[in-house]
Short mmCIF file of C-alpha atoms and ligand atoms in Angstrom, two decimals:
data_model
loop_
_atom_site.label_atom_id
_atom_site.label_comp_id
_atom_site.label_asym_id
_atom_site.label_seq_id
_atom_site.Cartn_x
_atom_site.Cartn_y
_atom_site.Cartn_z
CA MET A 7 3.38 10.61 12.75
CA ALA A 8 1.31 8.93 15.47
CA GLY A 9 -1.67 10.08 13.40
CA ILE A 10 -1.02 7.68 10.50
CA GLY A 11 -3.59 5.47 12.27
CA ARG A 12 -6.23 7.96 11.09
CA LEU A 13 -5.41 7.15 7.48
CA ARG A 14 -5.40 3.42 8.29
CA ASP A 15 -8.83 3.75 9.90
CA PHE A 16 -10.11 5.60 6.83
CA VAL A 17 -8.75 2.93 4.49
CA GLN A 18 -10.26 0.13 6.57
CA GLY A 19 -13.59 1.96 6.74
CA MET A 20 -13.64 2.49 2.98
CA THR A 21 -12.72 -1.17 2.45
CA ARG A 22 -15.66 -2.28 4.61
CA LEU A 23 -17.95 0.03 2.62
CA ALA A 24 -16.69 -1.43 -0.66
CA ASP A 25 -17.09 -4.98 0.64
CA ALA A 26 -20.72 -4.23 1.52
CA GLY A 27 -21.29 -3.70 -2.22
CA PRO A 28 -23.28 -0.45 -2.21
CA ASP A 29 -24.25 1.34 -5.41
CA GLU A 30 -21.90 4.11 -6.53
CA ALA A 31 -23.91 6.96 -4.99
CA ALA A 32 -24.26 5.25 -1.61
CA PHE A 33 -20.57 4.35 -1.60
CA GLN A 34 -19.61 7.94 -2.36
CA GLU A 35 -21.93 9.41 0.25
CA ALA A 36 -20.79 7.06 3.00
CA GLY A 37 -17.21 7.74 1.95
CA ALA A 38 -17.79 11.49 2.29
CA VAL A 39 -18.68 10.97 5.95
CA LEU A 40 -15.42 9.08 6.54
CA LEU A 41 -13.37 11.63 4.59
CA ARG A 42 -14.83 14.46 6.65
CA ASP A 43 -13.45 12.74 9.76
CA LEU A 44 -10.07 12.23 8.10
CA VAL A 45 -9.55 15.87 7.11
CA ALA A 46 -10.93 17.21 10.41
CA VAL A 47 -7.45 16.86 11.94
CA ASP A 48 -4.17 17.67 10.19
CA ASP A 49 -1.63 15.52 12.05
CA TRP A 50 -1.35 12.36 9.99
CA LEU A 51 -0.12 13.06 6.44
CA PRO A 52 3.50 11.87 5.97
CA PRO A 53 5.63 14.91 5.03
CA ALA A 54 6.92 13.09 1.92
CA CYS A 55 3.34 13.18 0.58
CA ALA A 56 3.00 16.95 1.04
CA VAL A 57 6.04 18.24 -0.87
CA PRO A 58 5.19 20.64 -3.71
CA GLY A 59 6.97 20.32 -7.05
CA PRO A 60 7.32 22.27 -10.29
CA ARG A 61 3.75 21.16 -11.15
CA TYR A 62 0.92 20.05 -8.83
CA ARG A 63 1.57 16.59 -7.47
CA GLN A 64 -0.60 13.57 -6.77
CA PHE A 65 0.78 11.17 -4.17
CA LEU A 66 -1.01 7.85 -3.92
CA LEU A 67 -1.80 7.13 -0.26
CA HIS A 68 -3.68 3.86 -0.82
CA CYS A 69 -5.21 1.89 -3.64
CA ASP A 70 -7.77 -0.80 -2.89
CA PRO A 71 -6.26 -4.09 -4.17
CA ALA A 72 -9.36 -4.68 -6.29
CA GLU A 73 -9.06 -1.07 -7.54
CA ARG A 74 -12.55 -0.21 -6.26
CA PHE A 75 -11.23 3.05 -4.75
CA SER A 76 -8.02 5.03 -4.29
CA VAL A 77 -6.86 7.77 -1.92
CA VAL A 78 -4.52 10.50 -3.12
CA SER A 79 -2.82 13.56 -1.61
CA PHE A 80 -2.90 16.49 -4.06
CA VAL A 81 -0.28 19.14 -3.42
CA TRP A 82 -0.52 22.55 -5.09
CA GLY A 83 2.33 25.03 -5.02
CA PRO A 84 1.45 28.74 -5.25
CA GLY A 85 -0.15 29.52 -8.62
CA GLN A 86 -0.49 25.88 -9.64
CA ARG A 87 -3.60 24.54 -11.36
CA THR A 88 -4.87 21.52 -13.28
CA PRO A 89 -6.03 21.61 -16.87
CA ILE A 90 -9.80 21.41 -17.41
CA HIS A 91 -10.35 17.67 -16.93
CA ASP A 92 -12.86 14.94 -16.17
CA HIS A 93 -12.64 11.84 -13.93
CA LEU A 94 -15.22 9.32 -15.22
CA VAL A 95 -15.51 7.87 -11.69
CA TRP A 96 -16.98 9.46 -8.58
CA GLY A 97 -14.65 11.63 -6.53
CA LEU A 98 -14.41 13.17 -3.09
CA VAL A 99 -12.17 16.11 -2.28
CA GLY A 100 -11.36 16.90 1.34
CA GLN A 101 -9.33 20.00 2.05
CA LEU A 102 -6.53 19.37 4.54
CA ARG A 103 -4.31 22.47 4.34
CA GLY A 104 -4.56 25.85 2.63
CA ALA A 105 -7.45 26.29 0.20
CA GLU A 106 -8.34 25.44 -3.37
CA ILE A 107 -10.81 26.69 -5.94
CA SER A 108 -12.70 24.31 -8.22
CA THR A 109 -14.39 25.79 -11.28
CA GLU A 110 -16.92 23.59 -13.03
CA TYR A 111 -17.06 23.56 -16.84
CA ARG A 112 -19.68 22.59 -19.38
CA LEU A 113 -18.61 21.65 -22.89
CA GLY A 114 -19.92 23.86 -25.70
CA ALA A 115 -20.26 23.23 -29.44
CA PRO A 116 -17.22 21.57 -31.02
CA GLY A 117 -14.46 24.13 -31.58
CA THR A 118 -15.72 26.50 -28.88
CA PRO A 119 -14.35 27.11 -25.36
CA PRO A 120 -15.83 25.16 -22.43
CA HIS A 121 -18.18 27.36 -20.35
CA PRO A 122 -17.11 28.05 -16.77
CA GLY A 123 -19.84 27.48 -14.20
CA ARG A 124 -19.96 27.23 -10.42
CA ARG A 125 -16.80 28.21 -8.53
CA ASP A 126 -16.28 26.59 -5.15
CA LEU A 127 -13.71 27.58 -2.55
CA LEU A 128 -12.76 24.68 -0.36
CA ARG A 129 -11.36 25.36 3.13
CA PRO A 130 -9.70 22.96 5.60
CA GLY A 131 -12.16 20.35 6.85
CA GLU A 132 -14.57 20.78 3.93
CA VAL A 133 -15.46 17.96 1.56
CA ALA A 134 -16.75 18.33 -2.02
CA LEU A 135 -18.16 15.68 -4.37
CA VAL A 136 -17.73 15.20 -8.12
CA ARG A 137 -19.91 12.83 -10.14
CA PRO A 138 -19.85 11.63 -13.74
CA GLY A 139 -22.82 13.06 -15.63
CA SER A 140 -23.27 15.86 -13.12
CA ASN A 141 -20.23 17.98 -12.25
CA ASP A 142 -17.45 15.77 -13.59
CA ILE A 143 -15.55 18.45 -15.56
CA HIS A 144 -13.58 21.07 -13.66
CA LEU A 145 -10.37 22.99 -13.21
CA VAL A 146 -8.77 23.07 -9.77
CA GLU A 147 -6.25 25.61 -8.54
CA ASN A 148 -4.47 26.65 -5.40
CA ALA A 149 -6.41 29.54 -3.84
CA LEU A 150 -3.28 30.74 -2.01
CA ALA A 151 -0.70 32.84 -3.83
CA ASP A 152 2.00 32.40 -1.23
CA ALA A 153 1.75 28.87 0.23
CA PRO A 154 1.09 25.29 -0.80
CA SER A 155 -2.36 23.77 -0.40
CA VAL A 156 -3.06 20.08 0.18
CA SER A 157 -6.29 18.19 -0.39
CA ILE A 158 -7.08 14.51 0.11
CA HIS A 159 -8.99 12.92 -2.75
CA CYS A 160 -10.83 9.65 -2.86
CA TYR A 161 -12.12 8.18 -6.12
CA GLY A 162 -14.32 5.26 -7.12
CA GLY A 163 -11.46 3.49 -8.91
CA ASN A 164 -7.68 3.55 -9.33
CA ILE A 165 -7.68 7.18 -10.48
CA GLY A 166 -4.05 7.14 -11.62
CA ALA A 167 -4.91 4.36 -14.08
CA VAL A 168 -8.19 5.73 -15.52
CA ARG A 169 -8.02 6.83 -19.17
CA ARG A 170 -9.84 10.16 -19.06
CA HIS A 171 -9.79 13.58 -20.69
CA ALA A 172 -8.24 17.03 -20.53
CA PHE A 173 -10.02 19.75 -22.49
CA ASP A 174 -8.47 22.58 -24.49
CA PRO A 175 -9.60 25.90 -22.95
CA GLU A 176 -9.92 27.51 -26.42
CA THR A 177 -11.46 24.76 -28.54
CA GLY A 178 -12.87 22.31 -26.00
CA ALA A 179 -10.98 19.53 -27.82
CA ALA A 180 -10.62 16.44 -25.62
CA GLN A 181 -7.25 14.81 -25.17
CA ASP A 182 -6.92 11.39 -23.53
CA PHE A 183 -4.65 11.12 -20.51
CA ILE A 184 -3.77 8.67 -17.75
CA SER A 185 -2.39 10.64 -14.82
CA GLY A 186 -0.29 8.01 -13.06
CA TYR A 187 1.12 9.10 -9.70
CA SER A 188 3.97 11.37 -8.63
CA ALA A 189 5.89 8.84 -6.53
CA ASP A 190 6.79 5.17 -6.70
CA MET A 191 6.26 4.63 -2.96
CA VAL A 192 3.18 4.94 -0.73
CA PRO A 193 2.98 5.29 3.07
CA ASN A 194 3.25 2.18 5.21
CA LEU A 195 -0.02 2.21 7.20
CA TRP A 196 0.53 -1.15 8.84
CA ASP A 197 3.34 -0.80 11.36
CA ARG A 198 1.47 -1.07 14.64
CA SER A 199 4.59 -1.85 16.69
CA GLY A 200 4.55 1.61 18.28
CA SER A 201 0.88 1.52 19.30
CA MET B 1473 10.93 -1.87 -12.83
CA ALA B 1474 8.48 -2.96 -15.55
CA GLY B 1475 8.16 -6.11 -13.44
CA ILE B 1476 6.32 -4.43 -10.54
CA GLY B 1477 3.18 -5.75 -12.26
CA ARG B 1478 4.24 -9.22 -11.08
CA LEU B 1479 3.90 -8.11 -7.47
CA ARG B 1480 0.56 -6.42 -8.25
CA ASP B 1481 -0.69 -9.65 -9.85
CA PHE B 1482 0.42 -11.61 -6.77
CA VAL B 1483 -1.34 -9.18 -4.42
CA GLN B 1484 -4.52 -9.27 -6.47
CA GLY B 1485 -4.40 -13.08 -6.62
CA MET B 1486 -3.90 -13.33 -2.85
CA THR B 1487 -6.76 -10.87 -2.32
CA ARG B 1488 -9.10 -13.00 -4.44
CA LEU B 1489 -8.04 -16.08 -2.45
CA ALA B 1490 -8.74 -14.28 0.84
CA ASP B 1491 -12.12 -13.05 -0.44
CA ALA B 1492 -13.07 -16.64 -1.29
CA GLY B 1493 -12.83 -17.37 2.44
CA PRO B 1494 -10.82 -20.60 2.46
CA ASP B 1495 -9.61 -22.25 5.66
CA GLU B 1496 -6.06 -21.39 6.72
CA ALA B 1497 -4.45 -24.45 5.19
CA ALA B 1498 -6.17 -24.03 1.82
CA PHE B 1499 -5.31 -20.32 1.78
CA GLN B 1500 -1.66 -21.08 2.51
CA GLU B 1501 -1.42 -23.83 -0.11
CA ALA B 1502 -3.04 -21.78 -2.83
CA GLY B 1503 -0.80 -18.87 -1.82
CA ALA B 1504 2.28 -21.08 -2.18
CA VAL B 1505 1.39 -21.66 -5.83
CA LEU B 1506 1.15 -17.90 -6.44
CA LEU B 1507 4.37 -17.20 -4.52
CA ARG B 1508 6.23 -19.79 -6.60
CA ASP B 1509 5.27 -17.80 -9.70
CA LEU B 1510 6.34 -14.56 -8.07
CA VAL B 1511 9.85 -15.70 -7.12
CA ALA B 1512 10.39 -17.56 -10.41
CA VAL B 1513 11.63 -14.31 -11.96
CA ASP B 1514 13.83 -11.72 -10.26
CA ASP B 1515 13.04 -8.51 -12.14
CA TRP B 1516 10.35 -6.84 -10.06
CA LEU B 1517 11.56 -6.02 -6.53
CA PRO B 1518 12.13 -2.25 -6.07
CA PRO B 1519 15.82 -1.70 -5.18
CA ALA B 1520 14.79 0.28 -2.08
CA CYS B 1521 13.28 -2.95 -0.70
CA ALA B 1522 16.50 -4.94 -1.18
CA VAL B 1523 19.03 -2.79 0.69
CA PRO B 1524 20.83 -4.61 3.54
CA GLY B 1525 21.36 -2.86 6.87
CA PRO B 1526 23.28 -3.41 10.10
CA ARG B 1527 20.71 -6.10 10.99
CA TYR B 1528 18.43 -8.14 8.72
CA ARG B 1529 15.61 -6.02 7.35
CA GLN B 1530 11.94 -6.61 6.69
CA PHE B 1531 10.39 -4.31 4.09
CA LEU B 1532 6.62 -4.42 3.87
CA LEU B 1533 5.58 -4.83 0.23
CA HIS B 1534 1.82 -5.04 0.84
CA CYS B 1535 -0.60 -5.51 3.68
CA ASP B 1536 -4.15 -6.58 2.97
CA PRO B 1537 -6.40 -3.75 4.25
CA ALA B 1538 -8.31 -6.25 6.42
CA GLU B 1539 -4.92 -7.60 7.63
CA ARG B 1540 -5.73 -11.10 6.38
CA PHE B 1541 -2.25 -11.39 4.84
CA SER B 1542 0.96 -9.42 4.33
CA VAL B 1543 3.90 -9.62 1.93
CA VAL B 1544 7.40 -8.75 3.10
CA SER B 1545 10.88 -8.62 1.55
CA PHE B 1546 13.48 -9.98 3.99
CA VAL B 1547 17.04 -8.82 3.30
CA TRP B 1548 19.98 -10.56 4.95
CA GLY B 1549 23.47 -9.13 4.85
CA PRO B 1550 26.40 -11.57 5.06
CA GLY B 1551 26.43 -13.34 8.45
CA GLN B 1552 23.02 -12.00 9.50
CA ARG B 1553 20.44 -14.18 11.25
CA THR B 1554 17.20 -13.93 13.20
CA PRO B 1555 16.80 -15.00 16.81
CA ILE B 1556 14.93 -18.27 17.38
CA HIS B 1557 11.34 -17.09 16.92
CA ASP B 1558 7.76 -18.11 16.20
CA HIS B 1559 5.06 -16.54 13.97
CA LEU B 1560 1.66 -17.70 15.30
CA VAL B 1561 0.22 -17.34 11.80
CA TRP B 1562 0.95 -19.38 8.68
CA GLY B 1563 3.89 -18.28 6.59
CA LEU B 1564 5.35 -18.77 3.14
CA VAL B 1565 8.98 -18.09 2.30
CA GLY B 1566 10.01 -17.76 -1.34
CA GLN B 1567 13.70 -17.33 -2.08
CA LEU B 1568 14.36 -14.56 -4.60
CA ARG B 1569 18.12 -13.97 -4.44
CA GLY B 1570 21.05 -15.71 -2.74
CA ALA B 1571 20.15 -18.47 -0.29
CA GLU B 1572 19.05 -18.85 3.30
CA ILE B 1573 19.08 -21.62 5.88
CA SER B 1574 16.12 -22.21 8.19
CA THR B 1575 16.73 -24.38 11.26
CA GLU B 1576 13.64 -25.65 13.06
CA TYR B 1577 13.60 -25.72 16.85
CA ARG B 1578 11.57 -27.62 19.41
CA LEU B 1579 11.24 -26.24 22.94
CA GLY B 1580 12.65 -28.40 25.75
CA ALA B 1581 11.96 -28.39 29.48
CA PRO B 1582 11.84 -24.91 31.06
CA GLY B 1583 15.37 -23.60 31.58
CA THR B 1584 16.91 -25.79 28.89
CA PRO B 1585 18.04 -24.86 25.36
CA PRO B 1586 15.62 -25.32 22.45
CA HIS B 1587 16.51 -28.41 20.38
CA PRO B 1588 17.58 -27.79 16.79
CA GLY B 1589 15.83 -30.00 14.22
CA ARG B 1590 15.51 -30.01 10.45
CA ARG B 1591 17.78 -27.65 8.51
CA ASP B 1592 16.50 -26.46 5.18
CA LEU B 1593 18.53 -24.63 2.53
CA LEU B 1594 16.33 -22.47 0.33
CA ARG B 1595 17.56 -21.56 -3.17
CA PRO B 1596 16.13 -19.01 -5.64
CA GLY B 1597 12.70 -20.03 -6.87
CA GLU B 1598 12.02 -22.39 -3.93
CA VAL B 1599 9.11 -21.89 -1.52
CA ALA B 1600 8.90 -23.20 2.07
CA LEU B 1601 5.91 -23.26 4.44
CA VAL B 1602 5.73 -22.64 8.19
CA ARG B 1603 2.64 -23.50 10.26
CA PRO B 1604 1.64 -22.89 13.86
CA GLY B 1605 1.61 -26.17 15.78
CA SER B 1606 3.87 -27.86 13.25
CA ASN B 1607 7.13 -26.08 12.32
CA ASP B 1608 6.43 -22.61 13.65
CA ILE B 1609 9.69 -22.10 15.59
CA HIS B 1610 12.90 -21.53 13.66
CA LEU B 1611 16.05 -19.51 13.17
CA VAL B 1612 16.81 -18.14 9.72
CA GLU B 1613 20.20 -17.04 8.46
CA ASN B 1614 21.87 -15.93 5.27
CA ALA B 1615 23.57 -18.96 3.71
CA LEU B 1616 26.03 -16.72 1.86
CA ALA B 1617 29.09 -15.34 3.64
CA ASP B 1618 29.88 -12.74 1.00
CA ALA B 1619 26.59 -11.41 -0.42
CA PRO B 1620 23.10 -10.37 0.64
CA SER B 1621 20.20 -12.78 0.28
CA VAL B 1622 16.59 -11.76 -0.28
CA SER B 1623 13.45 -13.80 0.34
CA ILE B 1624 9.80 -12.86 -0.14
CA HIS B 1625 7.56 -13.83 2.75
CA CYS B 1626 3.81 -14.01 2.90
CA TYR B 1627 1.95 -14.48 6.19
CA GLY B 1628 -1.64 -15.12 7.21
CA GLY B 1629 -1.93 -11.78 8.99
CA ASN B 1630 -0.16 -8.42 9.36
CA ILE B 1631 3.09 -10.04 10.50
CA GLY B 1632 4.69 -6.77 11.61
CA ALA B 1633 1.85 -6.29 14.10
CA VAL B 1634 1.61 -9.82 15.56
CA ARG B 1635 2.69 -10.13 19.20
CA ARG B 1636 4.86 -13.26 19.08
CA HIS B 1637 7.97 -14.74 20.71
CA ALA B 1638 11.72 -14.90 20.50
CA PHE B 1639 13.38 -17.70 22.48
CA ASP B 1640 16.62 -17.57 24.44
CA PRO B 1641 19.07 -20.08 22.90
CA GLU B 1642 20.40 -21.07 26.36
CA THR B 1643 17.26 -21.20 28.52
CA GLY B 1644 14.41 -21.38 25.99
CA ALA B 1645 12.80 -18.44 27.81
CA ALA B 1646 10.19 -16.73 25.63
CA GLN B 1647 10.24 -12.99 25.15
CA ASP B 1648 7.31 -11.16 23.53
CA PHE B 1649 8.07 -9.05 20.48
CA ILE B 1650 6.24 -7.17 17.73
CA SER B 1651 8.59 -6.85 14.77
CA GLY B 1652 7.18 -3.80 13.01
CA TYR B 1653 8.74 -3.05 9.63
CA SER B 1654 12.05 -1.52 8.52
CA ALA B 1655 10.61 1.31 6.41
CA ASP B 1656 7.75 3.77 6.58
CA MET B 1657 6.99 3.51 2.87
CA VAL B 1658 5.86 0.61 0.66
CA PRO B 1659 6.05 0.25 -3.13
CA ASN B 1660 3.37 1.87 -5.28
CA LEU B 1661 1.92 -1.07 -7.23
CA TRP B 1662 -0.85 0.91 -8.84
CA ASP B 1663 0.68 3.26 -11.40
CA ARG B 1664 -0.42 1.69 -14.67
CA SER B 1665 0.26 4.81 -16.72
CA GLY B 1666 3.32 3.23 -18.34
CA SER B 1667 1.59 -0.01 -19.34
FE1 FE C 230 -10.30 16.77 -10.54
FE1 FE C 231 10.48 -16.68 10.58
MG1 MG C 232 -16.80 26.33 -0.23
#
């Protein structure tokens, strides 16, 4: 795992961006540039943060101490998918391994199903953006039927602690949820004794 | 582990102190006040960060992303001790469990043994300070012959990455070392879904 320094560099770069106090859109766009670098090479993710489970998993990789951003490894087993959900903070999705499909949704009249919109296939090295008020509601699924997929997400807050919404696919009814994280440990980025 | 929020509060408090840009001494003294609160109650340290090993262990609990400070759980098995060593950055030691003895050393003429000085017994809830140029060289050992001891350390840098010195007890000869950390994971402080 010599490559863990890539994640450390990303975290330090994001921290410098946050410290510079940009507006949300500028922060997200500058972050997308850094995330593209991070997912350009697949040699740094600790194996413990890439293990699929009975449902898709979200392993926290780093949370900014002031909770201005967080970095999460999403791991999808074959056939796994999220509910239709929102985020309420900006998000970046960088594909590291495999492929995933994001389908945007628009809410309809109360009691009616959300309308599916744009479908986007994300391949390794690609980065997609989600934004409140624009394309904040989607469903994400593993595009591979026979292998796990892994994407690296970055959000404009502590995403595991945000009270947000899942939407019923039949009625569009919103249900509050706070996702938390799938593990009680995060990678140690700070051991430089080997470098 | 409801108490993990105590560690999160400490980390956020230290981060705010660092952001305020105090001088080293003011940072350390304000940090000592926060650390005293942290070690006043022993209900928050993840068990994985309190497991003794064949040598004393240093589990990273948090490193500031800009490496302005770090927080480490030191675990001493019965009879375990450090070499005589320095830090080169300020340090705070808060006793959480058991007890430890710190013996200060002063270097003598080249080729002669370092001179032992003040011995300090640290009991649960107590906080001690070390400072470069003042009492930076010491040897620390478990004061208990039959049980592990655990202390929570905070340093003015990423202590596991600082190139510093261990001193030969016979000749005083300095040897460079970089301690690293004992584990490749750190606790997840950021899952607020249960609170
Ligand atoms: Fe999403
Ligand atoms: Fe020490
Ligand atoms: Mg595409």
